[in-house]
mmCIF file of C-alpha atoms in Angstrom:
data_model
loop_
_atom_site.group_PDB
_atom_site.id
_atom_site.type_symbol
_atom_site.label_atom_id
_atom_site.label_comp_id
_atom_site.label_asym_id
_atom_site.label_seq_id
_atom_site.Cartn_x
_atom_site.Cartn_y
_atom_site.Cartn_z
ATOM 1 C CA MET A 25 117.209 36.637 50.084
ATOM 2 C CA ALA A 26 113.803 37.278 48.553
ATOM 3 C CA THR A 27 112.219 34.603 46.417
ATOM 4 C CA THR A 28 110.423 35.639 43.283
ATOM 5 C CA VAL A 29 106.923 34.373 42.660
ATOM 6 C CA LYS A 30 106.355 33.061 39.163
ATOM 7 C CA PRO A 31 103.288 34.325 37.292
ATOM 8 C CA VAL A 32 100.430 31.832 37.055
ATOM 9 C CA ILE A 33 98.729 30.745 33.847
ATOM 10 C CA VAL A 34 95.351 29.038 34.212
ATOM 11 C CA VAL A 35 94.193 26.849 31.312
ATOM 12 C CA GLY A 36 90.535 25.832 31.161
ATOM 13 C CA ILE A 37 89.802 22.407 29.698
ATOM 14 C CA ASP A 38 86.800 20.272 28.917
ATOM 15 C CA ASP A 39 86.534 17.090 26.878
ATOM 16 C CA SER A 40 86.689 18.918 23.522
ATOM 17 C CA GLU A 41 89.530 18.901 21.034
ATOM 18 C CA HIS A 42 89.394 22.723 21.094
ATOM 19 C CA SER A 43 90.335 22.927 24.764
ATOM 20 C CA PHE A 44 93.168 20.425 24.360
ATOM 21 C CA TYR A 45 94.446 22.382 21.381
ATOM 22 C CA ALA A 46 94.496 25.467 23.641
ATOM 23 C CA LEU A 47 96.395 23.508 26.316
ATOM 24 C CA GLU A 48 98.881 22.259 23.733
ATOM 25 C CA TRP A 49 99.304 25.799 22.358
ATOM 26 C CA ALA A 50 99.958 27.197 25.834
ATOM 27 C CA LEU A 51 102.460 24.452 26.611
ATOM 28 C CA ASP A 52 104.281 24.958 23.295
ATOM 29 C CA HIS A 53 104.490 28.740 23.653
ATOM 30 C CA PHE A 54 104.903 29.327 27.398
ATOM 31 C CA PHE A 55 106.368 26.173 28.922
ATOM 32 C CA THR A 56 108.145 23.728 26.590
ATOM 33 C CA PRO A 57 110.786 26.185 25.324
ATOM 34 C CA TYR A 58 111.879 26.723 28.949
ATOM 35 C CA ALA A 59 111.480 23.159 30.291
ATOM 36 C CA PRO A 60 112.271 21.986 32.847
ATOM 37 C CA ILE A 61 112.548 25.469 34.413
ATOM 38 C CA SER A 62 109.526 27.426 33.253
ATOM 39 C CA PRO A 63 109.055 31.102 34.087
ATOM 40 C CA PHE A 64 105.362 30.338 34.824
ATOM 41 C CA ASN A 65 103.302 28.157 37.133
ATOM 42 C CA LEU A 66 100.593 26.157 35.375
ATOM 43 C CA VAL A 67 97.113 25.440 36.716
ATOM 44 C CA VAL A 68 94.781 23.332 34.549
ATOM 45 C CA VAL A 69 91.115 23.578 35.528
ATOM 46 C CA HIS A 70 88.213 21.385 34.454
ATOM 47 C CA ALA A 71 84.691 22.554 35.320
ATOM 48 C CA LYS A 72 82.507 19.548 36.091
ATOM 49 C CA PRO A 73 78.815 20.300 35.609
ATOM 50 C CA SER A 74 76.544 19.464 38.513
ATOM 51 C CA PRO A 75 74.324 16.409 37.908
ATOM 52 C CA VAL A 76 71.195 18.576 38.037
ATOM 53 C CA SER A 77 72.488 21.011 35.402
ATOM 54 C CA ALA A 78 73.631 18.092 33.206
ATOM 55 C CA ILE A 79 70.132 16.605 33.223
ATOM 56 C CA GLY A 80 68.502 19.952 32.545
ATOM 57 C CA LEU A 81 64.862 19.503 33.408
ATOM 58 C CA ALA A 82 63.816 17.980 36.695
ATOM 59 C CA GLY A 83 60.811 15.746 36.942
ATOM 60 C CA PRO A 84 59.566 12.430 38.290
ATOM 61 C CA GLY A 85 62.413 9.963 38.650
ATOM 62 C CA THR A 86 65.133 12.597 38.515
ATOM 63 C CA ALA A 87 66.377 11.749 42.006
ATOM 64 C CA ASP A 88 66.830 8.110 40.914
ATOM 65 C CA VAL A 89 69.013 9.115 37.975
ATOM 66 C CA LEU A 90 71.231 11.709 39.714
ATOM 67 C CA PRO A 91 73.729 9.230 41.247
ATOM 68 C CA TYR A 92 74.334 7.645 37.816
ATOM 69 C CA VAL A 93 74.762 11.008 36.128
ATOM 70 C CA ASP A 94 77.123 12.161 38.877
ATOM 71 C CA SER A 95 79.170 8.975 38.518
ATOM 72 C CA ASP A 96 79.464 9.517 34.753
ATOM 73 C CA LEU A 97 80.469 13.174 35.216
ATOM 74 C CA LYS A 98 83.175 12.131 37.684
ATOM 75 C CA LYS A 99 84.506 9.533 35.214
ATOM 76 C CA ILE A 100 84.610 12.156 32.454
ATOM 77 C CA ALA A 101 86.424 14.601 34.756
ATOM 78 C CA ALA A 102 88.987 11.933 35.684
ATOM 79 C CA ARG A 103 89.532 11.075 32.004
ATOM 80 C CA VAL A 104 89.922 14.748 31.032
ATOM 81 C CA THR A 105 92.406 15.531 33.816
ATOM 82 C CA GLU A 106 94.410 12.358 33.142
ATOM 83 C CA LYS A 107 94.647 13.293 29.456
ATOM 84 C CA ALA A 108 95.758 16.815 30.427
ATOM 85 C CA LYS A 109 98.394 15.395 32.771
ATOM 86 C CA GLU A 110 99.711 13.137 29.995
ATOM 87 C CA PHE A 111 99.781 16.125 27.598
ATOM 88 C CA CYS A 112 101.845 18.118 30.100
ATOM 89 C CA ILE A 113 104.265 15.271 30.781
ATOM 90 C CA SER A 114 104.735 14.702 27.028
ATOM 91 C CA LYS A 115 105.832 18.357 26.796
ATOM 92 C CA SER A 116 108.233 17.988 29.763
ATOM 93 C CA VAL A 117 105.965 20.037 32.036
ATOM 94 C CA ASN A 118 105.753 18.024 35.238
ATOM 95 C CA ASP A 119 104.993 20.772 37.731
ATOM 96 C CA VAL A 120 101.300 21.320 37.045
ATOM 97 C CA ILE A 121 98.300 21.739 39.321
ATOM 98 C CA LEU A 122 95.212 19.909 38.033
ATOM 99 C CA GLU A 123 91.837 20.904 39.473
ATOM 100 C CA VAL A 124 88.288 19.665 38.980
ATOM 101 C CA VAL A 125 85.711 22.145 40.248
ATOM 102 C CA GLU A 126 81.961 21.589 40.097
ATOM 103 C CA GLY A 127 80.000 24.404 38.504
ATOM 104 C CA ASP A 128 79.415 26.412 35.368
ATOM 105 C CA ALA A 129 82.663 26.697 33.378
ATOM 106 C CA ARG A 130 82.362 30.479 33.054
ATOM 107 C CA ASN A 131 82.239 31.027 36.800
ATOM 108 C CA VAL A 132 84.695 28.256 37.645
ATOM 109 C CA LEU A 133 87.391 29.694 35.354
ATOM 110 C CA CYS A 134 86.940 33.284 36.519
ATOM 111 C CA GLU A 135 87.099 32.101 40.146
ATOM 112 C CA ALA A 136 90.242 30.057 39.406
ATOM 113 C CA VAL A 137 91.910 33.223 38.084
ATOM 114 C CA GLU A 138 91.085 34.952 41.381
ATOM 115 C CA LYS A 139 92.057 31.998 43.590
ATOM 116 C CA HIS A 140 95.480 31.532 41.963
ATOM 117 C CA HIS A 141 96.113 35.245 41.281
ATOM 118 C CA ALA A 142 96.656 34.286 37.644
ATOM 119 C CA SER A 143 98.132 36.744 35.214
ATOM 120 C CA MET A 144 96.603 34.903 32.247
ATOM 121 C CA LEU A 145 93.670 32.622 31.463
ATOM 122 C CA VAL A 146 93.902 30.428 28.356
ATOM 123 C CA VAL A 147 90.738 28.954 26.853
ATOM 124 C CA GLY A 148 89.871 27.303 23.571
ATOM 125 C CA SER A 149 87.281 28.484 21.100
ATOM 126 C CA HIS A 150 84.682 26.148 19.641
ATOM 127 C CA GLY A 151 84.253 28.538 16.721
ATOM 128 C CA TYR A 152 80.487 28.853 17.014
ATOM 129 C CA GLY A 153 78.676 31.404 14.889
ATOM 130 C CA ALA A 154 76.817 34.352 16.384
ATOM 131 C CA ILE A 155 73.441 32.592 16.668
ATOM 132 C CA LYS A 156 74.762 29.393 18.244
ATOM 133 C CA ARG A 157 76.943 31.447 20.596
ATOM 134 C CA ALA A 158 73.920 33.548 21.631
ATOM 135 C CA VAL A 159 71.815 30.446 22.332
ATOM 136 C CA LEU A 160 74.469 28.284 24.032
ATOM 137 C CA GLY A 161 76.545 31.034 25.583
ATOM 138 C CA SER A 162 80.261 31.326 25.109
ATOM 139 C CA VAL A 163 82.668 30.484 27.908
ATOM 140 C CA SER A 164 85.519 32.319 26.184
ATOM 141 C CA ASP A 165 83.405 35.422 25.569
ATOM 142 C CA TYR A 166 82.212 35.496 29.176
ATOM 143 C CA CYS A 167 85.754 35.062 30.514
ATOM 144 C CA ALA A 168 87.110 37.758 28.204
ATOM 145 C CA HIS A 169 84.672 40.207 29.801
ATOM 146 C CA HIS A 170 84.699 39.024 33.425
ATOM 147 C CA ALA A 171 88.060 37.437 34.297
ATOM 148 C CA HIS A 172 90.409 39.678 36.252
ATOM 149 C CA SER A 173 93.395 38.780 34.085
ATOM 150 C CA SER A 174 94.437 38.770 30.480
ATOM 151 C CA VAL A 175 92.493 36.165 28.509
ATOM 152 C CA LEU A 176 94.008 34.295 25.579
ATOM 153 C CA ILE A 177 91.419 32.640 23.346
ATOM 154 C CA VAL A 178 93.110 29.982 21.230
ATOM 155 C CA LYS A 179 91.327 29.084 18.036
ATOM 156 C CA LYS A 180 92.230 25.874 16.227
ATOM 157 C CA PRO A 181 93.053 26.671 12.586
ATOM 158 C CA LYS A 182 90.645 25.291 10.036
ATOM 159 C CA ILE A 183 92.175 22.894 7.564
ATOM 160 C CA LYS A 184 91.681 24.155 4.013
ATOM 161 C CA HIS A 185 91.000 21.515 1.373
#
């Protein structure tokens, strides 16, 4: 008897409320209604910046600081993945793969899609304007153009006063 392989959804997270809103949205729409037997496999990926890229400019004394920066980045990654795990468990999604991969988020997420043969990538949107997006770069925009899967960009609704 042949076993069917469930489609994979990759969700990219960082330590922003926008990425956790995207995770929550994906859980609510693709997983929770079917719990505990979801029609999808879930992979949650956090891209941990390298210590050198986090510092930015290298100069005298940089080598002395790198171990401390790396330690802080590892603590942040552990906190982010633990929060994601708790989110999933609170939505009755216990079968989740959590990954921390060092590198630029754009490349890490596109590579995760390839590695897991994902049919969808879910990312949050920070809601930057055109100028800020051009200066900082947009992970969601890059993934929408380069990921070899469908890309769902989840935007947190603005609260109107």
